[in-house]
Structure formats: structure tokens, C-alpha cells
Amino acid sequence: MIALVDGNSFYASVEQVFDPDAARRPVVVLSNNDGVVVAASRDAKALGLEMFKPFFQIEHLLRGRGVRVFSSNYTLYDDMSRRLVDVYRRHAEDVEVYSIDECFLTLGELGGRRLMHWAKHLRDEALQWTGVPVGVGVGPSKTLAKLANHLAKRKPVPGQPEGVCVLASDHAIELALRRVELRELWGVAGGTIRRLAKLGVETPWALRNADPNRVREHCGVVGQRLVFELHGEPTIEMETETPDRKNVVVSRSFDQTITEFGPLREAVCTFASQAGVKLRRQDLAAHAISVFLQTDRHAPEHVQQYANSVGLRFTVATSDSRELAAAAVRCLRVNYRRPHAFKKAGVMLTGLVSRRRAQPGLFDDRDRAADHRLMTVMDRINRDHGAGALRLASASPFQLKPCRTWNMRSGHRSRRYTTNWDELPEALAKPA
């Protein structure tokens, strides 16, 4: 059996864990630069708020209805996600981290009632240990586990605990498929629905009973696999190891436009350093780097626009933040144009290979082993004392305090309660 565990309104729920006032009120979370609403608590959704609506258009509405507004705090969300995964690993044979708030778990041979008890216990322990409510869906395939999770959170199942749905029998699967529409199945979009309609398949139950070969003729192998999955025959494998990245991108939109070279230099050095950390986490190295700049696309029509990317290749693939930052500055010098006012910049690393299998250079005079040891020590210090505790002089302190000359707009960001010593939760004791 396979379980899908999903954090309920994850970003909003994390904010409510640490803020007692937010726990009693509707909550929304904004995207980078406080652009649009990307997450909302159940109470906020009940107000009829539209997701991905520009914040400036609905700010007055949110204030008027007492909604708490938070800027994205991905450092906190990522750490809370890791803590949830630690809980899941105690209860499952294997765990696939599907997204920041979703995980697939493989289970042993448990019967129906034991599965329900297991799911309820996992949900209770996740809430007790992290404060984040989760939904648990269990089924014989990933698609059915996803459907069960959907029902657990949105359509309570009679006879099953709150936030839990177990599809362990043919009867339970039939009832579940009859309660939903095709668009509610994992991976079924508008195009697939239209192609299935030509076969006379208009419901999930009809799709389960359709001829897999006919479905394949109209919807390809993905459609055929979906039929098998609805029969409880797994065709989508668990991915318990994170696949190697094809590229790494670190970019930011600035809270105000930048015209001077200095602040841009600091920004791309910071991005290159962060990209280096991401490479080293998977023991990869990059053959090429590029730096892109972009002016404000929403500026008045008379403002001249500029967007360009400049790159270079390394003689030997590298993950050393010093080498990456130096190369990023060289690209920036070519790309930089006065008197443009830039709103966004970023660094992209491509040509990724395993660091251990990187081809050495005949004329390379760098001590790559010593470079790697230095970066390892740097990463360890930053893990123990907070990202940015040890950094390149040309880079910003980023995680520890606002950047000196550039930053993202995040006027409503909460503290990084679990990863920054200066932002730990505070508890006040008063005499009885």
C-alpha cells in the first residue's frame, strides 16, 4: 500500500504554528516581492478570496476582513517540511518527497483497520510534533493514494477519522471514484478529459472500467497507466532518491530598481554562492554559468526595456562558490548596461555532472581537493550557525539580515523561528 501525506494549507499552517494571533484568524501568504496570494488558510478560503490575485488589488479587502498577511518565508517552510519528513520516516518503509508539503510513503502489508489506525496515528503524531495538520490518503497505487488524500481533506469519508481516507478494498475504491469528477484525478487535465469524452468516458468510474488499449490510442501511455493505477496496479514507481538536477537557477526580483554596478555585483555574487551550495548538496559541479538581467516589465511605456543573458564555460567543472562568483562578475561586466534600471537578476548553472567524475584539466593548477574541503567546512558552519554566517566578502549576508544595497520586498515576513538564533520564538512567563 502507498500513502500520500499532505500538509493542509501548508504555508499558512506553518505561520499559525508560531503566531497565536494568526492561529485565531484567517491567514494568507504572498509570493516573492509580496506579489500575489499563493496560499490561504481554510478560514481565508471560506471568505471567497481568489488565489494568485495581486496583493495590491485586494489589500484593503484583506485588512477589512481581519486577514493576517505574511510574506513568503521559505527558510521556515523548508525546515518545517524537513521536520515532517522526519516524522514520516519513523512510520514508513520508504519516503518519496514529492514537494515541500507532500510525501509518498510505502507501507507494509497492513489490513484495512490496521491501515486506518496507522494513518490516524501518523496524523496525530505529525500534529503533536510539528503543529502542522496533515491529510493522509492510503491506496494500492499512487493515483488512488492521491485521490484518497483529496477526499480526506475536502470530502470527509463516512466512518473514517477526520483527515484520513483509506481505500483498501474494491468497494471503497468504487465509492471514492463515484464521488469525484475526472478533473479531480491526479494528472487529468482539460485535454485528457476531451479525448476521453470521445471514448464515452466521462467519469472516473467509467475510466477505471475502460479498455486500457483504447485509452492508450487516444491518450497515450500515460492514459493507459492511469487505468491500471485506478485498478490498484502500481505503474508509477517510488522515487526515494532525489534525481540529479539538470540546472540550478537562483534569481530575485528587487524591491526597487537598481542602476549602479555595485549593488548588482553584490547580488550576483550572492546568487552564485547560493547556487554553489545547491550544487554541493548533491555533490555536483557545473561546466557553465550565465548571468541574466532584466528591467521592470511593468514600467511606464517611455522607460526603455533591456533583458539579456551572458555566459561562459569553465575549463574544469566546479562547485566552488569563489570560482562561481568570480565568473558571475565577469558575465555581469559584459551584460551590464547604463543607464537602465534593473528590477531582476539571476545566475544559472548548466552542464551539471557528478563532482567525483568531473574531467580534470591538463593545465589546471587549482588544488581541487583543498577547494572542496574548504567549501565543506564553510557549508558545515553555515548549517550550524545559520546561512550566511560564513560567506564571500563580495556577497550579501542574505539570510542573517537584510542585504546592504538590494533586497526583495517582504514587508510581512515572519521570523525564521527554527533556523536563526536571533529569531527564536520568545515565551513570556507571568505570575499567576
CSV table of N, CA, C and O in Angstrom, one decimal, residues 123-206:
chain,number,residue,atom,x,y,z
A,123,ARG,N,-1.1,10.9,11.5
A,123,ARG,CA,-1.6,12.3,11.5
A,123,ARG,C,-1.5,13.0,12.9
A,123,ARG,O,-1.1,14.1,13.0
A,124,ASP,N,-1.9,12.2,13.9
A,124,ASP,CA,-1.8,12.8,15.3
A,124,ASP,C,-0.4,13.1,15.7
A,124,ASP,O,-0.1,14.1,16.3
A,125,GLU,N,0.6,12.2,15.3
A,125,GLU,CA,2.0,12.5,15.7
A,125,GLU,C,2.6,13.6,15.0
A,125,GLU,O,3.3,14.4,15.5
A,126,ALA,N,2.2,13.8,13.7
A,126,ALA,CA,2.7,14.9,12.9
A,126,ALA,C,2.2,16.2,13.5
A,126,ALA,O,2.9,17.2,13.6
A,127,LEU,N,0.9,16.3,13.9
A,127,LEU,CA,0.4,17.5,14.5
A,127,LEU,C,1.0,17.7,15.9
A,127,LEU,O,1.3,18.9,16.2
A,128,GLN,N,1.2,16.7,16.7
A,128,GLN,CA,1.8,16.9,18.0
A,128,GLN,C,3.3,17.3,17.9
A,128,GLN,O,3.7,18.2,18.7
A,129,TRP,N,4.0,16.8,17.0
A,129,TRP,CA,5.5,17.1,16.9
A,129,TRP,C,5.8,18.4,16.2
A,129,TRP,O,6.8,19.0,16.4
A,130,THR,N,4.9,18.8,15.2
A,130,THR,CA,5.2,20.0,14.4
A,130,THR,C,4.1,21.1,14.5
A,130,THR,O,4.4,22.2,14.2
A,131,GLY,N,2.9,20.7,14.9
A,131,GLY,CA,1.9,21.7,15.0
A,131,GLY,C,1.2,21.9,13.7
A,131,GLY,O,0.2,22.6,13.6
A,132,VAL,N,1.6,21.2,12.6
A,132,VAL,CA,1.0,21.3,11.3
A,132,VAL,C,0.0,20.2,11.0
A,132,VAL,O,0.4,19.0,11.1
A,133,PRO,N,-1.2,20.5,10.7
A,133,PRO,CA,-2.2,19.5,10.4
A,133,PRO,C,-1.9,18.9,9.0
A,133,PRO,O,-1.6,19.6,8.1
A,134,VAL,N,-2.1,17.6,8.9
A,134,VAL,CA,-1.9,17.0,7.6
A,134,VAL,C,-3.1,16.1,7.2
A,134,VAL,O,-3.9,15.7,8.1
A,135,GLY,N,-3.2,15.8,6.0
A,135,GLY,CA,-4.2,14.8,5.5
A,135,GLY,C,-3.5,13.6,5.0
A,135,GLY,O,-2.4,13.7,4.4
A,136,VAL,N,-4.0,12.4,5.3
A,136,VAL,CA,-3.4,11.1,5.0
A,136,VAL,C,-4.4,10.3,4.1
A,136,VAL,O,-5.5,10.0,4.5
A,137,GLY,N,-3.9,10.0,2.9
A,137,GLY,CA,-4.7,9.2,2.0
A,137,GLY,C,-3.9,7.9,1.7
A,137,GLY,O,-2.7,8.0,1.4
A,138,VAL,N,-4.6,6.8,1.7
A,138,VAL,CA,-3.9,5.5,1.5
A,138,VAL,C,-4.6,4.7,0.4
A,138,VAL,O,-5.9,4.6,0.4
A,139,GLY,N,-3.9,4.1,-0.5
A,139,GLY,CA,-4.4,3.3,-1.6
A,139,GLY,C,-3.4,2.4,-2.1
A,139,GLY,O,-2.2,2.5,-1.8
A,140,PRO,N,-3.8,1.5,-3.0
A,140,PRO,CA,-2.8,0.5,-3.5
A,140,PRO,C,-1.9,1.0,-4.6
A,140,PRO,O,-1.0,0.3,-5.1
A,141,SER,N,-2.2,2.3,-5.1
A,141,SER,CA,-1.3,2.9,-6.1
A,141,SER,C,-1.2,4.4,-5.8
A,141,SER,O,-1.9,4.9,-5.0
A,142,LYS,N,-0.2,5.0,-6.4
A,142,LYS,CA,0.0,6.5,-6.2
A,142,LYS,C,-1.3,7.3,-6.6
A,142,LYS,O,-1.7,8.2,-5.8
A,143,THR,N,-1.9,7.0,-7.7
A,143,THR,CA,-3.1,7.7,-8.1
A,143,THR,C,-4.2,7.6,-7.1
A,143,THR,O,-4.9,8.5,-6.8
A,144,LEU,N,-4.4,6.4,-6.6
A,144,LEU,CA,-5.5,6.1,-5.6
A,144,LEU,C,-5.1,6.8,-4.3
A,144,LEU,O,-6.0,7.2,-3.5
A,145,ALA,N,-3.9,6.8,-3.9
A,145,ALA,CA,-3.4,7.4,-2.7
A,145,ALA,C,-3.7,8.9,-2.8
A,145,ALA,O,-4.1,9.6,-1.8
A,146,LYS,N,-3.4,9.5,-4.0
A,146,LYS,CA,-3.6,10.9,-4.2
A,146,LYS,C,-5.1,11.2,-4.1
A,146,LYS,O,-5.5,12.2,-3.5
A,147,LEU,N,-5.9,10.4,-4.7
A,147,LEU,CA,-7.4,10.5,-4.6
A,147,LEU,C,-7.9,10.4,-3.2
A,147,LEU,O,-8.7,11.3,-2.7
A,148,ALA,N,-7.3,9.5,-2.4
A,148,ALA,CA,-7.7,9.3,-1.0
A,148,ALA,C,-7.3,10.6,-0.2
A,148,ALA,O,-8.1,11.0,0.7
A,149,ASN,N,-6.2,11.1,-0.5
A,149,ASN,CA,-5.8,12.3,0.2
A,149,ASN,C,-6.7,13.5,-0.1
A,149,ASN,O,-7.1,14.3,0.8
A,150,HIS,N,-7.1,13.6,-1.4
A,150,HIS,CA,-8.0,14.6,-1.8
A,150,HIS,C,-9.4,14.5,-1.0
A,150,HIS,O,-9.9,15.5,-0.5
A,151,LEU,N,-9.9,13.3,-0.9
A,151,LEU,CA,-11.1,13.1,-0.1
A,151,LEU,C,-10.9,13.3,1.4
A,151,LEU,O,-11.8,13.9,2.0
A,152,ALA,N,-9.8,13.0,1.9
A,152,ALA,CA,-9.5,13.2,3.3
A,152,ALA,C,-9.6,14.6,3.7
A,152,ALA,O,-10.0,15.0,4.8
A,153,LYS,N,-9.1,15.5,2.8
A,153,LYS,CA,-9.0,16.9,3.1
A,153,LYS,C,-10.3,17.7,2.7
A,153,LYS,O,-10.6,18.7,3.3
A,154,ARG,N,-11.0,17.3,1.6
A,154,ARG,CA,-12.1,18.1,1.1
A,154,ARG,C,-13.4,17.5,1.2
A,154,ARG,O,-14.4,18.2,1.2
A,155,LYS,N,-13.5,16.1,1.2
A,155,LYS,CA,-14.8,15.5,1.2
A,155,LYS,C,-14.7,14.3,2.3
A,155,LYS,O,-14.4,13.2,2.0
A,156,PRO,N,-15.0,14.7,3.5
A,156,PRO,CA,-14.9,13.7,4.6
A,156,PRO,C,-15.6,12.4,4.3
A,156,PRO,O,-16.7,12.4,3.7
A,157,VAL,N,-14.9,11.3,4.6
A,157,VAL,CA,-15.4,10.0,4.3
A,157,VAL,C,-16.1,9.4,5.5
A,157,VAL,O,-15.6,9.3,6.6
A,158,PRO,N,-17.4,9.0,5.3
A,158,PRO,CA,-18.2,8.4,6.5
A,158,PRO,C,-17.4,7.2,7.1
A,158,PRO,O,-16.9,6.3,6.3
A,159,GLY,N,-17.4,7.1,8.4
A,159,GLY,CA,-16.8,6.0,9.1
A,159,GLY,C,-15.3,6.0,9.2
A,159,GLY,O,-14.7,5.1,9.7
A,160,GLN,N,-14.7,7.1,8.7
A,160,GLN,CA,-13.2,7.2,8.8
A,160,GLN,C,-12.8,8.5,9.6
A,160,GLN,O,-13.6,9.5,9.6
A,161,PRO,N,-11.7,8.5,10.3
A,161,PRO,CA,-11.3,9.6,11.2
A,161,PRO,C,-11.1,10.9,10.3
A,161,PRO,O,-10.9,10.8,9.1
A,162,GLU,N,-11.3,12.0,10.9
A,162,GLU,CA,-11.1,13.3,10.3
A,162,GLU,C,-9.7,13.4,9.7
A,162,GLU,O,-8.7,13.0,10.3
A,163,GLY,N,-9.6,13.8,8.4
A,163,GLY,CA,-8.3,14.0,7.8
A,163,GLY,C,-7.7,12.7,7.3
A,163,GLY,O,-6.5,12.7,6.9
A,164,VAL,N,-8.4,11.6,7.3
A,164,VAL,CA,-7.9,10.3,6.9
A,164,VAL,C,-8.8,9.7,5.9
A,164,VAL,O,-10.1,9.7,6.1
A,165,CYS,N,-8.3,9.0,4.9
A,165,CYS,CA,-9.1,8.2,3.9
A,165,CYS,C,-8.3,7.0,3.5
A,165,CYS,O,-7.2,7.2,3.0
A,166,VAL,N,-8.8,5.9,3.7
A,166,VAL,CA,-8.1,4.6,3.3
A,166,VAL,C,-9.0,3.9,2.3
A,166,VAL,O,-10.1,3.6,2.5
A,167,LEU,N,-8.4,3.6,1.1
A,167,LEU,CA,-9.0,2.9,0.1
A,167,LEU,C,-8.3,1.5,0.0
A,167,LEU,O,-7.4,1.3,-0.8
A,168,ALA,N,-8.8,0.6,0.8
A,168,ALA,CA,-8.2,-0.7,0.9
A,168,ALA,C,-8.9,-1.8,0.3
A,168,ALA,O,-8.5,-3.0,0.3
A,169,SER,N,-10.1,-1.5,-0.2
A,169,SER,CA,-10.9,-2.6,-0.8
A,169,SER,C,-11.5,-2.1,-2.1
A,169,SER,O,-11.6,-0.9,-2.4
A,170,ASP,N,-12.0,-3.0,-3.0
A,170,ASP,CA,-12.6,-2.7,-4.2
A,170,ASP,C,-13.9,-1.8,-4.0
A,170,ASP,O,-14.2,-0.9,-4.8
A,171,HIS,N,-14.6,-2.2,-3.0
A,171,HIS,CA,-15.8,-1.4,-2.6
A,171,HIS,C,-15.5,0.0,-2.3
A,171,HIS,O,-16.2,1.0,-2.8
A,172,ALA,N,-14.5,0.2,-1.5
A,172,ALA,CA,-14.1,1.6,-1.1
A,172,ALA,C,-13.6,2.4,-2.3
A,172,ALA,O,-13.9,3.6,-2.4
A,173,ILE,N,-12.8,1.7,-3.2
A,173,ILE,CA,-12.3,2.4,-4.4
A,173,ILE,C,-13.5,2.8,-5.2
A,173,ILE,O,-13.5,3.9,-5.8
A,174,GLU,N,-14.5,1.9,-5.4
A,174,GLU,CA,-15.6,2.3,-6.2
A,174,GLU,C,-16.4,3.5,-5.7
A,174,GLU,O,-16.7,4.4,-6.4
A,175,LEU,N,-16.7,3.5,-4.4
A,175,LEU,CA,-17.4,4.6,-3.8
A,175,LEU,C,-16.6,5.9,-4.0
A,175,LEU,O,-17.2,6.9,-4.2
A,176,ALA,N,-15.3,5.8,-3.8
A,176,ALA,CA,-14.4,7.0,-4.0
A,176,ALA,C,-14.5,7.5,-5.4
A,176,ALA,O,-14.6,8.8,-5.6
A,177,LEU,N,-14.4,6.7,-6.4
A,177,LEU,CA,-14.4,7.1,-7.8
A,177,LEU,C,-15.7,7.6,-8.2
A,177,LEU,O,-15.8,8.5,-9.1
A,178,ARG,N,-16.8,7.2,-7.6
A,178,ARG,CA,-18.1,7.7,-7.9
A,178,ARG,C,-18.4,9.0,-7.2
A,178,ARG,O,-19.4,9.7,-7.6
A,179,ARG,N,-17.5,9.5,-6.3
A,179,ARG,CA,-17.8,10.7,-5.6
A,179,ARG,C,-17.1,11.9,-6.2
A,179,ARG,O,-17.3,13.0,-5.8
A,180,VAL,N,-16.2,11.7,-7.2
A,180,VAL,CA,-15.4,12.7,-7.7
A,180,VAL,C,-15.6,12.8,-9.2
A,180,VAL,O,-16.2,12.0,-9.9
A,181,GLU,N,-15.0,13.9,-9.8
A,181,GLU,CA,-15.1,14.1,-11.2
A,181,GLU,C,-13.7,13.8,-11.8
A,181,GLU,O,-12.7,13.8,-11.1
A,182,LEU,N,-13.7,13.7,-13.2
A,182,LEU,CA,-12.4,13.4,-13.8
A,182,LEU,C,-11.3,14.4,-13.5
A,182,LEU,O,-10.2,14.1,-13.3
A,183,ARG,N,-11.7,15.7,-13.5
A,183,ARG,CA,-10.7,16.7,-13.3
A,183,ARG,C,-10.1,16.7,-11.9
A,183,ARG,O,-9.0,17.3,-11.7
A,184,GLU,N,-10.7,15.9,-11.0
A,184,GLU,CA,-10.1,15.8,-9.6
A,184,GLU,C,-9.1,14.6,-9.5
A,184,GLU,O,-8.5,14.5,-8.5
A,185,LEU,N,-8.9,13.9,-10.6
A,185,LEU,CA,-7.9,12.8,-10.6
A,185,LEU,C,-6.5,13.4,-10.9
A,185,LEU,O,-6.4,14.3,-11.7
A,186,TRP,N,-5.5,12.8,-10.3
A,186,TRP,CA,-4.2,13.3,-10.4
A,186,TRP,C,-3.7,13.1,-11.9
A,186,TRP,O,-3.8,12.1,-12.5
A,187,GLY,N,-3.3,14.2,-12.5
A,187,GLY,CA,-2.7,14.2,-13.8
A,187,GLY,C,-3.7,14.3,-14.9
A,187,GLY,O,-3.3,14.2,-16.1
A,188,VAL,N,-5.0,14.5,-14.6
A,188,VAL,CA,-6.0,14.6,-15.7
A,188,VAL,C,-6.4,16.1,-15.9
A,188,VAL,O,-6.9,16.7,-15.0
A,189,ALA,N,-6.0,16.6,-17.1
A,189,ALA,CA,-6.3,18.0,-17.4
A,189,ALA,C,-7.4,18.1,-18.5
A,189,ALA,O,-7.9,17.1,-18.9
A,190,GLY,N,-7.6,19.3,-18.9
A,190,GLY,CA,-8.7,19.5,-19.9
A,190,GLY,C,-8.6,18.8,-21.2
A,190,GLY,O,-9.5,18.2,-21.7
A,191,GLY,N,-7.3,18.7,-21.7
A,191,GLY,CA,-7.1,18.0,-23.0
A,191,GLY,C,-7.4,16.5,-22.8
A,191,GLY,O,-8.1,15.9,-23.7
A,192,THR,N,-7.0,15.9,-21.7
A,192,THR,CA,-7.3,14.5,-21.5
A,192,THR,C,-8.8,14.2,-21.3
A,192,THR,O,-9.3,13.2,-21.9
A,193,ILE,N,-9.5,15.1,-20.7
A,193,ILE,CA,-10.9,15.0,-20.5
A,193,ILE,C,-11.6,15.0,-21.8
A,193,ILE,O,-12.5,14.2,-22.1
A,194,ARG,N,-11.2,15.9,-22.7
A,194,ARG,CA,-11.9,16.0,-24.0
A,194,ARG,C,-11.6,14.7,-24.9
A,194,ARG,O,-12.5,14.2,-25.5
A,195,ARG,N,-10.4,14.2,-24.8
A,195,ARG,CA,-10.1,13.0,-25.5
A,195,ARG,C,-10.8,11.8,-25.0
A,195,ARG,O,-11.3,10.9,-25.7
A,196,LEU,N,-11.0,11.7,-23.6
A,196,LEU,CA,-11.7,10.6,-23.0
A,196,LEU,C,-13.2,10.7,-23.4
A,196,LEU,O,-13.9,9.7,-23.5
A,197,ALA,N,-13.7,11.9,-23.5
A,197,ALA,CA,-15.1,12.1,-23.9
A,197,ALA,C,-15.4,11.5,-25.2
A,197,ALA,O,-16.6,11.0,-25.4
A,198,LYS,N,-14.5,11.5,-26.1
A,198,LYS,CA,-14.7,10.9,-27.4
A,198,LYS,C,-14.9,9.3,-27.3
A,198,LYS,O,-15.4,8.7,-28.2
A,199,LEU,N,-14.3,8.8,-26.2
A,199,LEU,CA,-14.5,7.4,-26.0
A,199,LEU,C,-15.8,7.0,-25.2
A,199,LEU,O,-16.0,5.9,-24.9
A,200,GLY,N,-16.5,8.1,-24.8
A,200,GLY,CA,-17.6,7.9,-24.0
A,200,GLY,C,-17.3,7.8,-22.5
A,200,GLY,O,-18.1,7.4,-21.7
A,201,VAL,N,-16.1,8.2,-22.1
A,201,VAL,CA,-15.6,8.1,-20.7
A,201,VAL,C,-15.8,9.5,-20.1
A,201,VAL,O,-15.0,10.4,-20.5
A,202,GLU,N,-16.7,9.6,-19.2
A,202,GLU,CA,-16.9,10.9,-18.6
A,202,GLU,C,-16.8,11.0,-17.1
A,202,GLU,O,-17.0,12.0,-16.5
A,203,THR,N,-16.6,9.8,-16.5
A,203,THR,CA,-16.4,9.8,-15.0
A,203,THR,C,-15.2,8.9,-14.6
A,203,THR,O,-14.8,8.1,-15.4
A,204,PRO,N,-14.7,9.1,-13.4
A,204,PRO,CA,-13.5,8.3,-13.0
A,204,PRO,C,-13.9,6.8,-13.0
A,204,PRO,O,-13.1,5.9,-13.3
A,205,TRP,N,-15.1,6.5,-12.6
A,205,TRP,CA,-15.5,5.1,-12.5
A,205,TRP,C,-15.6,4.5,-13.9
A,205,TRP,O,-15.1,3.3,-14.1
A,206,ALA,N,-16.0,5.2,-14.9
A,206,ALA,CA,-16.1,4.8,-16.3
A,206,ALA,C,-14.6,4.6,-16.8
A,206,ALA,O,-14.4,3.7,-17.5
